[in-house]
Short mmCIF file of C-alpha atoms in Angstrom, two decimals:
data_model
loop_
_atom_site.label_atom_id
_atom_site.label_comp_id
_atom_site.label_asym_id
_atom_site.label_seq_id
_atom_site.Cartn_x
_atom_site.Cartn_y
_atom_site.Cartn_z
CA UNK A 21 -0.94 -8.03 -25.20
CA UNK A 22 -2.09 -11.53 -24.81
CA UNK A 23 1.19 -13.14 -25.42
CA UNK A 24 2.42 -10.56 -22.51
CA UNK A 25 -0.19 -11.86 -20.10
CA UNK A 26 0.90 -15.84 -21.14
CA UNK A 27 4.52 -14.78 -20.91
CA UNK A 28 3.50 -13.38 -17.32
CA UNK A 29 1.41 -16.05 -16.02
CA UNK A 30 3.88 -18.66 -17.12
CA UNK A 31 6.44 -16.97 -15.30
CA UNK A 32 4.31 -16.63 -12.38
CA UNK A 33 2.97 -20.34 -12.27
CA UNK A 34 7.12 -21.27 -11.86
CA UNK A 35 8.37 -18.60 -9.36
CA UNK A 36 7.47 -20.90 -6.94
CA UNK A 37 9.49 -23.80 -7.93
CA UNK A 38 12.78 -21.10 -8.22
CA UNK A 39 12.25 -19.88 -4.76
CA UNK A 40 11.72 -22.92 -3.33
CA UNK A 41 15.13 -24.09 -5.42
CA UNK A 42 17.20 -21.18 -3.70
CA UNK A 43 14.95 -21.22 -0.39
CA UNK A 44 18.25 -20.46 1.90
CA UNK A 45 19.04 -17.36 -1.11
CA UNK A 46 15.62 -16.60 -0.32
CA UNK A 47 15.80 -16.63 3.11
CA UNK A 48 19.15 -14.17 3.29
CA UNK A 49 17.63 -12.01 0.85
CA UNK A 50 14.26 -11.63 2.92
CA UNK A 51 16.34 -11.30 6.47
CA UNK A 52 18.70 -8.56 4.86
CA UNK A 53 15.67 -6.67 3.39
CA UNK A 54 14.30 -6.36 6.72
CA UNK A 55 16.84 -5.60 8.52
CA UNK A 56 17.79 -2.73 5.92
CA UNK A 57 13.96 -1.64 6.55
CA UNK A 58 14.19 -1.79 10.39
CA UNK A 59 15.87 1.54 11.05
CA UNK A 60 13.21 3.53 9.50
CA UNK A 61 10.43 1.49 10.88
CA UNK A 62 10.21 3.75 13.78
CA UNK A 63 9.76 7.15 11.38
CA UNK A 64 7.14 5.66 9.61
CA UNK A 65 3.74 7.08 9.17
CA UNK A 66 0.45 6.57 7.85
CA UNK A 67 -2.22 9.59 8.01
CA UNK A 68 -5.98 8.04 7.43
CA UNK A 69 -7.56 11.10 8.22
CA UNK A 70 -10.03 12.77 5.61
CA UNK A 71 -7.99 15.84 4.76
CA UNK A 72 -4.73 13.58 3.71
CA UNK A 73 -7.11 11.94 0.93
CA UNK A 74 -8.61 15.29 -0.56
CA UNK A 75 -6.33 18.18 -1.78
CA UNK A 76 -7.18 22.17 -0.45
CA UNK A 77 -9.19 22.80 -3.57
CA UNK A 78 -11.01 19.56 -4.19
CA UNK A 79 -14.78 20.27 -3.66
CA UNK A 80 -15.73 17.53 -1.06
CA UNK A 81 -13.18 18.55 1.21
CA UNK A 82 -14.19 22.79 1.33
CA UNK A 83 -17.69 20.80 1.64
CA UNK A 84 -16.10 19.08 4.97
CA UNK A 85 -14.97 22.30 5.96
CA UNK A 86 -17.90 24.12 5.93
CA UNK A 87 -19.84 20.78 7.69
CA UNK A 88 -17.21 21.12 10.67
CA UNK A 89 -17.51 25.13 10.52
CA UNK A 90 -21.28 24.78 10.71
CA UNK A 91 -21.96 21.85 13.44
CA UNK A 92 -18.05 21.64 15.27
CA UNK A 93 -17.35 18.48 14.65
CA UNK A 94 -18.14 15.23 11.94
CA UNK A 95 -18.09 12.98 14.67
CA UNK A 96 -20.78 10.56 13.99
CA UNK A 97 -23.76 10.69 16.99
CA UNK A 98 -24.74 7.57 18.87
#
């Protein structure tokens, strides 16, 4: 495992000095990336809210549940 982390951090330590070799490479390959990535920019989606992070069955969340049954909301008071 060792050797695998030198083999990695040695390859790390020059990826700079390749990409900067083949900036204009780089440069196409980061333009064409994005611009395959554009189209679904639009449909994308992220969902912070508590229930995406718990499943139906996981204890804290039926705890939630019965919090918001009992007092409405979890909206914190100021």
């Amino acid at each position: 495992m060792k050797r695998f982390l030198t083999l990695m951090s040695g390859w790390f330590e020059a990826l700079p000095d390749r990409i900067s070799a083949r900036r204009w490479q780089t440069w196409l390959l980061f333009v064409v990336v994005v611009g395959a990535m554009a189209p679904g920019a639009a449909r994308f989606e992220l969902d912070l809210t508590d229930e995406a992070f718990f499943n139906k069955g996981d204890p804290i969340r039926q705890s939630l549940d019965r919090f918001r049954a009992q007092f409405g909301s979890d909206d914190p008071m100021m």
